[in-house]
PDB file of C-alpha atoms and ligand atoms in Angstrom:
ATOM      1  CA  MET A   1    -193.804 -61.464  36.730  1.00 80.00           C
ATOM      2  CA  THR A   2    -190.985 -64.328  35.746  1.00 87.00           C
ATOM      3  CA  ALA A   3    -187.191 -63.920  35.553  1.00 94.00           C
ATOM      4  CA  LEU A   4    -186.129 -62.624  32.194  1.00 98.00           C
ATOM      5  CA  SER A   5    -183.240 -64.883  30.279  1.00 98.00           C
ATOM      6  CA  ILE A   6    -180.245 -62.853  28.947  1.00 98.00           C
ATOM      7  CA  GLU A   7    -177.800 -64.453  26.700  1.00 98.00           C
ATOM      8  CA  LEU A   8    -174.662 -62.551  25.208  1.00 98.00           C
ATOM      9  CA  VAL A   9    -173.880 -62.783  21.563  1.00 98.00           C
ATOM     10  CA  PRO A  10    -170.343 -62.371  20.514  1.00 98.00           C
ATOM     11  CA  CYS A  11    -170.687 -60.487  17.414  1.00 98.00           C
ATOM     12  CA  LEU A  12    -167.755 -58.918  14.927  1.00 98.00           C
ATOM     13  CA  LYS A  13    -164.581 -58.742  16.757  1.00 98.00           C
ATOM     14  CA  ASP A  14    -165.043 -57.644  20.259  1.00 98.00           C
ATOM     15  CA  ASN A  15    -168.689 -56.481  20.518  1.00 98.00           C
ATOM     16  CA  TYR A  16    -171.369 -57.826  22.318  1.00 98.00           C
ATOM     17  CA  ALA A  17    -175.301 -58.101  21.253  1.00 99.00           C
ATOM     18  CA  TYR A  18    -177.734 -59.372  23.838  1.00 99.00           C
ATOM     19  CA  LEU A  19    -180.603 -61.528  23.682  1.00 99.00           C
ATOM     20  CA  ILE A  20    -183.518 -60.893  26.448  1.00 98.00           C
ATOM     21  CA  HIS A  21    -186.023 -63.594  26.658  1.00 98.00           C
ATOM     22  CA  ASP A  22    -189.397 -63.198  28.539  1.00 98.00           C
ATOM     23  CA  ALA A  23    -190.652 -66.773  28.092  1.00 96.00           C
ATOM     24  CA  GLU A  24    -193.966 -66.153  29.915  1.00 95.00           C
ATOM     25  CA  ALA A  25    -194.908 -63.571  27.038  1.00 96.00           C
ATOM     26  CA  GLY A  26    -192.975 -65.240  24.416  1.00 97.00           C
ATOM     27  CA  LEU A  27    -191.041 -62.129  23.737  1.00 98.00           C
ATOM     28  CA  THR A  28    -187.299 -61.682  22.457  1.00 98.00           C
ATOM     29  CA  ALA A  29    -185.361 -58.414  22.288  1.00 98.00           C
ATOM     30  CA  VAL A  30    -182.117 -58.190  20.579  1.00 99.00           C
ATOM     31  CA  VAL A  31    -180.101 -55.031  22.075  1.00 99.00           C
ATOM     32  CA  ASP A  32    -177.715 -54.008  19.659  1.00 99.00           C
ATOM     33  CA  PRO A  33    -177.052 -56.178  16.907  1.00 98.00           C
ATOM     34  CA  SER A  34    -173.733 -55.640  15.085  1.00 98.00           C
ATOM     35  CA  GLU A  35    -174.357 -58.455  12.053  1.00 98.00           C
ATOM     36  CA  PRO A  36    -177.365 -60.839  11.824  1.00 98.00           C
ATOM     37  CA  GLU A  37    -175.641 -64.052  11.443  1.00 98.00           C
ATOM     38  CA  PRO A  38    -174.545 -64.440  15.089  1.00 98.00           C
ATOM     39  CA  VAL A  39    -177.337 -63.277  16.516  1.00 98.00           C
ATOM     40  CA  LYS A  40    -179.670 -65.302  14.006  1.00 98.00           C
ATOM     41  CA  ALA A  41    -177.800 -68.426  15.187  1.00 98.00           C
ATOM     42  CA  ALA A  42    -177.936 -67.665  18.569  1.00 98.00           C
ATOM     43  CA  LEU A  43    -181.979 -67.434  18.329  1.00 98.00           C
ATOM     44  CA  GLU A  44    -182.343 -70.634  16.676  1.00 98.00           C
ATOM     45  CA  ARG A  45    -180.051 -72.106  19.372  1.00 98.00           C
ATOM     46  CA  HIS A  46    -182.828 -71.301  21.890  1.00 98.00           C
ATOM     47  CA  GLY A  47    -185.699 -71.519  19.548  1.00 98.00           C
ATOM     48  CA  TRP A  48    -186.649 -68.020  19.913  1.00 98.00           C
ATOM     49  CA  ARG A  49    -187.636 -65.479  17.139  1.00 98.00           C
ATOM     50  CA  ALA A  50    -186.855 -61.917  17.882  1.00 98.00           C
ATOM     51  CA  THR A  51    -189.629 -59.584  18.374  1.00 98.00           C
ATOM     52  CA  HIS A  52    -187.758 -56.337  18.991  1.00 98.00           C
ATOM     53  CA  ILE A  53    -184.504 -54.876  18.085  1.00 99.00           C
ATOM     54  CA  LEU A  54    -183.217 -52.296  20.945  1.00 99.00           C
ATOM     55  CA  ASN A  55    -180.749 -49.956  20.053  1.00 99.00           C
ATOM     56  CA  THR A  56    -178.281 -47.718  22.596  1.00 99.00           C
ATOM     57  CA  HIS A  57    -177.005 -45.354  19.911  1.00 98.00           C
ATOM     58  CA  HIS A  58    -176.515 -45.343  16.038  1.00 98.00           C
ATOM     59  CA  HIS A  59    -173.050 -46.559  15.690  1.00 98.00           C
ATOM     60  CA  PHE A  60    -172.847 -49.414  12.761  1.00 98.00           C
ATOM     61  CA  ASP A  61    -171.665 -51.734  15.238  1.00 98.00           C
ATOM     62  CA  HIS A  62    -174.906 -51.518  17.052  1.00 98.00           C
ATOM     63  CA  THR A  63    -177.229 -51.488  14.731  1.00 99.00           C
ATOM     64  CA  GLY A  64    -175.303 -53.246  11.555  1.00 98.00           C
ATOM     65  CA  GLY A  65    -177.913 -56.185  12.010  1.00 98.00           C
ATOM     66  CA  ASN A  66    -181.195 -54.059  12.121  1.00 98.00           C
ATOM     67  CA  LEU A  67    -182.529 -54.211   8.774  1.00 98.00           C
ATOM     68  CA  PRO A  68    -181.993 -58.196   7.986  1.00 98.00           C
ATOM     69  CA  LEU A  69    -183.092 -59.204  11.562  1.00 98.00           C
ATOM     70  CA  LYS A  70    -186.250 -57.047  11.065  1.00 98.00           C
ATOM     71  CA  GLU A  71    -186.706 -58.381   7.684  1.00 98.00           C
ATOM     72  CA  ILE A  72    -186.344 -62.308   8.587  1.00 98.00           C
ATOM     73  CA  TYR A  73    -188.390 -61.615  11.790  1.00 98.00           C
ATOM     74  CA  SER A  74    -190.568 -58.701  11.364  1.00 98.00           C
ATOM     75  CA  ALA A  75    -189.238 -57.401  14.280  1.00 98.00           C
ATOM     76  CA  LYS A  76    -189.994 -53.672  15.707  1.00 98.00           C
ATOM     77  CA  VAL A  77    -186.869 -51.654  16.140  1.00 98.00           C
ATOM     78  CA  VAL A  78    -186.767 -49.330  19.238  1.00 98.00           C
ATOM     79  CA  GLY A  79    -184.074 -46.884  19.570  1.00 98.00           C
ATOM     80  CA  PRO A  80    -183.330 -43.277  20.934  1.00 98.00           C
ATOM     81  CA  GLU A  81    -186.256 -41.138  20.114  1.00 98.00           C
ATOM     82  CA  LYS A  82    -183.714 -38.028  19.764  1.00 98.00           C
ATOM     83  CA  ASP A  83    -181.859 -39.893  17.011  1.00 98.00           C
ATOM     84  CA  ARG A  84    -184.586 -41.441  14.792  1.00 98.00           C
ATOM     85  CA  GLU A  85    -182.775 -40.407  11.449  1.00 98.00           C
ATOM     86  CA  ARG A  86    -179.667 -42.490  12.488  1.00 98.00           C
ATOM     87  CA  ILE A  87    -181.100 -45.566  13.372  1.00 98.00           C
ATOM     88  CA  PRO A  88    -182.003 -48.133  10.633  1.00 98.00           C
ATOM     89  CA  GLY A  89    -185.387 -49.077  10.430  1.00 98.00           C
ATOM     90  CA  ILE A  90    -186.514 -47.330  13.635  1.00 98.00           C
ATOM     91  CA  ASP A  91    -190.302 -47.832  14.606  1.00 98.00           C
ATOM     92  CA  GLU A  92    -190.375 -46.730  17.872  1.00 98.00           C
ATOM     93  CA  GLY A  93    -188.405 -43.898  19.348  1.00 98.00           C
ATOM     94  CA  VAL A  94    -187.926 -44.106  23.472  1.00 98.00           C
ATOM     95  CA  SER A  95    -186.547 -41.203  25.957  1.00 98.00           C
ATOM     96  CA  GLU A  96    -186.447 -40.794  29.620  1.00 98.00           C
ATOM     97  CA  ALA A  97    -190.004 -39.152  29.094  1.00 96.00           C
ATOM     98  CA  LYS A  98    -191.049 -42.234  27.043  1.00 89.00           C
ATOM     99  CA  PRO A  99    -189.953 -45.375  29.050  1.00 87.00           C
ATOM    100  CA  TRP A 100    -190.251 -48.617  27.046  1.00 96.00           C
ATOM    101  CA  GLN A 101    -192.699 -51.486  27.483  1.00 97.00           C
ATOM    102  CA  PHE A 102    -191.852 -55.224  26.862  1.00 98.00           C
ATOM    103  CA  GLY A 103    -194.724 -57.415  27.746  1.00 95.00           C
ATOM    104  CA  SER A 104    -195.970 -56.596  31.171  1.00 94.00           C
ATOM    105  CA  ARG A 105    -192.474 -54.974  32.063  1.00 96.00           C
ATOM    106  CA  SER A 106    -191.813 -51.253  32.346  1.00 96.00           C
ATOM    107  CA  VAL A 107    -188.372 -50.888  31.105  1.00 98.00           C
ATOM    108  CA  PRO A 108    -186.984 -47.152  32.244  1.00 98.00           C
ATOM    109  CA  VAL A 109    -184.789 -45.775  29.630  1.00 98.00           C
ATOM    110  CA  LEU A 110    -181.792 -43.219  30.837  1.00 98.00           C
ATOM    111  CA  GLU A 111    -180.433 -40.739  28.243  1.00 98.00           C
ATOM    112  CA  ILE A 112    -177.029 -40.848  28.745  1.00 99.00           C
ATOM    113  CA  PRO A 113    -175.327 -39.104  25.968  1.00 98.00           C
ATOM    114  CA  ALA A 114    -171.588 -37.878  25.015  1.00 98.00           C
ATOM    115  CA  HIS A 115    -169.922 -41.002  22.988  1.00 98.00           C
ATOM    116  CA  THR A 116    -172.995 -39.931  20.821  1.00 98.00           C
ATOM    117  CA  ARG A 117    -175.568 -37.098  21.363  1.00 98.00           C
ATOM    118  CA  ALA A 118    -178.571 -39.196  22.256  1.00 98.00           C
ATOM    119  CA  HIS A 119    -177.141 -42.448  23.473  1.00 98.00           C
ATOM    120  CA  ILE A 120    -179.677 -44.220  25.843  1.00 98.00           C
ATOM    121  CA  ALA A 121    -179.420 -47.109  27.951  1.00 98.00           C
ATOM    122  CA  PHE A 122    -182.429 -49.973  28.981  1.00 98.00           C
ATOM    123  CA  VAL A 123    -183.081 -50.974  32.328  1.00 98.00           C
ATOM    124  CA  PHE A 124    -184.665 -54.398  32.633  1.00 98.00           C
ATOM    125  CA  ASP A 125    -185.238 -55.338  36.187  1.00 97.00           C
ATOM    126  CA  ASP A 126    -181.941 -55.517  37.979  1.00 98.00           C
ATOM    127  CA  ALA A 127    -180.045 -55.445  34.134  1.00 98.00           C
ATOM    128  CA  VAL A 128    -178.845 -52.249  32.518  1.00 99.00           C
ATOM    129  CA  PHE A 129    -177.731 -52.244  28.662  1.00 99.00           C
ATOM    130  CA  THR A 130    -174.925 -49.255  28.845  1.00 99.00           C
ATOM    131  CA  GLY A 131    -174.026 -49.819  25.014  1.00 99.00           C
ATOM    132  CA  ASP A 132    -170.671 -47.419  24.274  1.00 99.00           C
ATOM    133  CA  THR A 133    -171.271 -45.376  27.501  1.00 99.00           C
ATOM    134  CA  LEU A 134    -170.158 -47.654  30.376  1.00 99.00           C
ATOM    135  CA  PHE A 135    -167.907 -50.672  30.084  1.00 99.00           C
ATOM    136  CA  ALA A 136    -166.362 -52.797  32.429  1.00 99.00           C
ATOM    137  CA  MET A 137    -163.502 -50.659  34.024  1.00 98.00           C
ATOM    138  CA  GLY A 138    -163.859 -47.771  31.153  1.00 98.00           C
ATOM    139  CA  CYS A 139    -166.406 -45.658  29.244  1.00 98.00           C
ATOM    140  CA  GLY A 140    -166.780 -44.791  25.952  1.00 98.00           C
ATOM    141  CA  ARG A 141    -164.898 -41.975  23.815  1.00 98.00           C
ATOM    142  CA  LEU A 142    -166.591 -38.676  23.680  1.00 98.00           C
ATOM    143  CA  PHE A 143    -167.611 -38.182  19.741  1.00 98.00           C
ATOM    144  CA  GLU A 144    -170.617 -35.981  20.187  1.00 98.00           C
ATOM    145  CA  GLY A 145    -170.303 -34.592  24.055  1.00 98.00           C
ATOM    146  CA  THR A 146    -168.544 -33.129  26.584  1.00 98.00           C
ATOM    147  CA  PRO A 147    -166.414 -34.358  29.303  1.00 98.00           C
ATOM    148  CA  ALA A 148    -169.275 -32.666  31.757  1.00 98.00           C
ATOM    149  CA  MET A 149    -172.008 -34.324  29.387  1.00 98.00           C
ATOM    150  CA  MET A 150    -170.466 -37.757  30.361  1.00 98.00           C
ATOM    151  CA  TRP A 151    -169.935 -36.902  33.660  1.00 98.00           C
ATOM    152  CA  THR A 152    -173.446 -36.603  34.160  1.00 98.00           C
ATOM    153  CA  SER A 153    -174.338 -39.754  32.096  1.00 99.00           C
ATOM    154  CA  LEU A 154    -172.100 -42.036  34.170  1.00 98.00           C
ATOM    155  CA  SER A 155    -173.650 -40.335  37.210  1.00 98.00           C
ATOM    156  CA  LYS A 156    -177.148 -41.508  36.220  1.00 98.00           C
ATOM    157  CA  LEU A 157    -175.700 -44.842  35.856  1.00 98.00           C
ATOM    158  CA  MET A 158    -173.649 -44.693  39.118  1.00 98.00           C
ATOM    159  CA  ALA A 159    -177.108 -44.404  40.819  1.00 98.00           C
ATOM    160  CA  LEU A 160    -178.605 -47.293  39.963  1.00 98.00           C
ATOM    161  CA  PRO A 161    -178.294 -50.099  43.129  1.00 98.00           C
ATOM    162  CA  ASP A 162    -174.657 -51.630  43.192  1.00 98.00           C
ATOM    163  CA  ALA A 163    -176.501 -54.799  42.590  1.00 98.00           C
ATOM    164  CA  THR A 164    -177.499 -53.854  39.287  1.00 99.00           C
ATOM    165  CA  LYS A 165    -175.787 -56.159  36.495  1.00 98.00           C
ATOM    166  CA  VAL A 166    -174.146 -54.109  33.599  1.00 99.00           C
ATOM    167  CA  TYR A 167    -174.123 -55.546  30.005  1.00 99.00           C
ATOM    168  CA  CYS A 168    -171.781 -53.101  27.676  1.00 99.00           C
ATOM    169  CA  GLY A 169    -171.290 -53.100  24.127  1.00 98.00           C
ATOM    170  CA  HIS A 170    -167.904 -54.499  23.633  1.00 98.00           C
ATOM    171  CA  GLU A 171    -165.305 -57.080  25.459  1.00 98.00           C
ATOM    172  CA  TYR A 172    -162.885 -53.940  26.101  1.00 98.00           C
ATOM    173  CA  THR A 173    -162.389 -54.903  29.848  1.00 98.00           C
ATOM    174  CA  GLN A 174    -158.537 -56.312  29.738  1.00 98.00           C
ATOM    175  CA  SER A 175    -156.775 -53.607  28.293  1.00 98.00           C
ATOM    176  CA  ASN A 176    -159.340 -51.007  30.428  1.00 98.00           C
ATOM    177  CA  GLY A 177    -158.062 -52.795  33.528  1.00 98.00           C
ATOM    178  CA  ARG A 178    -154.219 -52.043  32.153  1.00 98.00           C
ATOM    179  CA  PHE A 179    -154.789 -48.767  31.977  1.00 98.00           C
ATOM    180  CA  ALA A 180    -157.077 -48.544  35.154  1.00 98.00           C
ATOM    181  CA  LEU A 181    -153.770 -49.920  36.882  1.00 98.00           C
ATOM    182  CA  THR A 182    -151.435 -47.266  35.686  1.00 98.00           C
ATOM    183  CA  LEU A 183    -153.559 -44.610  37.706  1.00 98.00           C
ATOM    184  CA  GLU A 184    -154.721 -46.783  40.677  1.00 98.00           C
ATOM    185  CA  PRO A 185    -151.917 -49.731  41.302  1.00 98.00           C
ATOM    186  CA  GLY A 186    -152.526 -49.396  44.951  1.00 98.00           C
ATOM    187  CA  ASN A 187    -156.654 -50.270  44.501  1.00 98.00           C
ATOM    188  CA  GLU A 188    -156.976 -53.902  45.870  1.00 98.00           C
ATOM    189  CA  ALA A 189    -160.399 -54.467  44.321  1.00 98.00           C
ATOM    190  CA  LEU A 190    -158.950 -53.460  41.243  1.00 98.00           C
ATOM    191  CA  THR A 191    -155.613 -55.899  41.360  1.00 98.00           C
ATOM    192  CA  ALA A 192    -158.206 -58.464  42.774  1.00 98.00           C
ATOM    193  CA  ARG A 193    -160.472 -58.364  39.675  1.00 98.00           C
ATOM    194  CA  MET A 194    -157.533 -58.054  36.900  1.00 98.00           C
ATOM    195  CA  ARG A 195    -156.336 -61.214  38.296  1.00 98.00           C
ATOM    196  CA  GLU A 196    -159.965 -62.818  37.486  1.00 98.00           C
ATOM    197  CA  VAL A 197    -160.259 -60.894  34.155  1.00 98.00           C
ATOM    198  CA  ASP A 198    -156.854 -61.854  32.638  1.00 98.00           C
ATOM    199  CA  ALA A 199    -157.708 -65.855  34.013  1.00 98.00           C
ATOM    200  CA  ALA A 200    -161.009 -65.440  32.064  1.00 98.00           C
ATOM    201  CA  ARG A 201    -159.244 -64.083  28.698  1.00 98.00           C
ATOM    202  CA  ALA A 202    -156.884 -66.444  28.795  1.00 98.00           C
ATOM    203  CA  MET A 203    -159.659 -68.772  28.315  1.00 98.00           C
ATOM    204  CA  ASP A 204    -161.326 -66.645  25.843  1.00 97.00           C
ATOM    205  CA  ALA A 205    -164.583 -66.476  28.395  1.00 98.00           C
ATOM    206  CA  PRO A 206    -166.466 -63.164  28.605  1.00 98.00           C
ATOM    207  CA  THR A 207    -165.852 -60.712  31.363  1.00 98.00           C
ATOM    208  CA  ILE A 208    -169.795 -59.695  31.060  1.00 98.00           C
ATOM    209  CA  PRO A 209    -171.634 -59.144  33.035  1.00 98.00           C
ATOM    210  CA  THR A 210    -170.271 -56.527  35.784  1.00 98.00           C
ATOM    211  CA  THR A 211    -172.324 -54.735  38.358  1.00 99.00           C
ATOM    212  CA  ILE A 212    -172.828 -51.255  39.085  1.00 99.00           C
ATOM    213  CA  GLY A 213    -170.749 -51.813  42.815  1.00 99.00           C
ATOM    214  CA  LEU A 214    -168.347 -53.305  40.981  1.00 99.00           C
ATOM    215  CA  GLU A 215    -167.407 -50.446  38.724  1.00 99.00           C
ATOM    216  CA  LYS A 216    -167.744 -47.838  41.330  1.00 98.00           C
ATOM    217  CA  ALA A 217    -165.328 -50.333  43.218  1.00 99.00           C
ATOM    218  CA  THR A 218    -162.568 -50.592  40.222  1.00 99.00           C
ATOM    219  CA  ASN A 219    -163.519 -48.173  37.041  1.00 99.00           C
ATOM    220  CA  PRO A 220    -161.270 -45.348  37.111  1.00 99.00           C
ATOM    221  CA  PHE A 221    -164.042 -43.161  35.400  1.00 99.00           C
ATOM    222  CA  LEU A 222    -166.144 -43.418  37.945  1.00 98.00           C
ATOM    223  CA  ARG A 223    -163.524 -43.141  40.581  1.00 98.00           C
ATOM    224  CA  THR A 224    -162.825 -39.154  40.291  1.00 98.00           C
ATOM    225  CA  GLY A 225    -162.836 -39.187  44.329  1.00 98.00           C
ATOM    226  CA  SER A 226    -159.782 -41.529  44.550  1.00 98.00           C
ATOM    227  CA  ALA A 227    -156.920 -40.005  46.590  1.00 98.00           C
ATOM    228  CA  GLU A 228    -154.403 -42.027  44.488  1.00 98.00           C
ATOM    229  CA  ILE A 229    -156.105 -41.231  41.048  1.00 98.00           C
ATOM    230  CA  ARG A 230    -156.093 -37.530  41.864  1.00 98.00           C
ATOM    231  CA  LYS A 231    -152.434 -37.752  43.177  1.00 98.00           C
ATOM    232  CA  SER A 232    -151.581 -39.940  39.574  1.00 98.00           C
ATOM    233  CA  LEU A 233    -152.961 -37.353  37.691  1.00 98.00           C
ATOM    234  CA  GLY A 234    -151.388 -34.105  39.617  1.00 98.00           C
ATOM    235  CA  LEU A 235    -155.220 -32.738  40.181  1.00 98.00           C
ATOM    236  CA  ILE A 236    -155.580 -33.366  43.715  1.00 98.00           C
ATOM    237  CA  HIS A 237    -158.001 -30.245  44.251  1.00 96.00           C
ATOM    238  CA  ALA A 238    -159.773 -30.365  41.330  1.00 98.00           C
ATOM    239  CA  ASP A 239    -163.362 -30.966  40.527  1.00 98.00           C
ATOM    240  CA  ASP A 240    -164.799 -34.453  39.623  1.00 98.00           C
ATOM    241  CA  VAL A 241    -165.504 -33.175  36.144  1.00 98.00           C
ATOM    242  CA  ASP A 242    -161.748 -32.324  35.315  1.00 98.00           C
ATOM    243  CA  VAL A 243    -160.664 -35.094  36.719  1.00 98.00           C
ATOM    244  CA  PHE A 244    -162.922 -37.248  34.522  1.00 98.00           C
ATOM    245  CA  ALA A 245    -161.566 -35.296  31.608  1.00 98.00           C
ATOM    246  CA  GLU A 246    -157.900 -35.890  32.527  1.00 98.00           C
ATOM    247  CA  THR A 247    -158.592 -39.597  32.770  1.00 98.00           C
ATOM    248  CA  ARG A 248    -160.454 -39.652  29.557  1.00 98.00           C
ATOM    249  CA  LYS A 249    -157.624 -37.752  27.856  1.00 98.00           C
ATOM    250  CA  ARG A 250    -154.888 -40.527  29.112  1.00 98.00           C
ATOM    251  CA  LYS A 251    -157.127 -43.126  28.172  1.00 98.00           C
ATOM    252  CA  ASP A 252    -157.481 -41.591  24.602  1.00 97.00           C
ATOM    253  CA  ASN A 253    -153.255 -41.656  24.557  1.00 96.00           C
ATOM    254  CA  PHE A 254    -152.484 -44.905  26.175  1.00 95.00           C
TER     255      PHE A 254
HETATM  256 ZN1   ZN B 301    -170.381 -46.650  19.337  1.00 75.28          ZN
HETATM  257 FE1   FE B 302    -169.381 -49.765  19.657  1.00 75.28          FE
END
């Protein structure tokens, strides 16, 4: 099987859609098209046609391009089976029990609810598309789930190999990192990463993809075991879910 090409497509103010191209099979999937125009332009630049549209969750900034792109390319829309009624133009629902097939590739689906109740991630080889559940140094807000639910979802992502590339739904990295530093200023991996992030953002360059390993080392939402974070929160002996919940609460008010 030949390697996939993955292209990042900036949309709206700070969203990322992605193109996943299988040259051998002649297939191109678009992940979370916020709006049609930048996605269409990126496809045309490469001479590709969208064959599939994949949605991680129903929010409009991830599905706004579904219907127009489906109309232009006759692309098939694939999204969370448990949220069919909220995915515009859905043709095929997927779940952990019902992984997706992209050409000759099996694409495992992870059910990672809490930002929305049916949020999913798609795993393509060594890359995971995490939508608004896991961000670089951050995680999504809990609109339709509890801290325990989000902790379980993040734990599923943490179980992927450290080298797994993470493609998330938004460029929130710099502000996430600033928050992370308030809880864990002594984390050298975090301070080193922030220098790189600040340099990239100063040139308007994306900070994506990240990796599972880098997130485990720097993302406070995955670092509930950190003594420094626990001390910052005043929760030295609390369990992981309580540490996570307090971290999420502080970020909501940051
Ligand atoms: Zn969202
Ligand atoms: Fe979003």
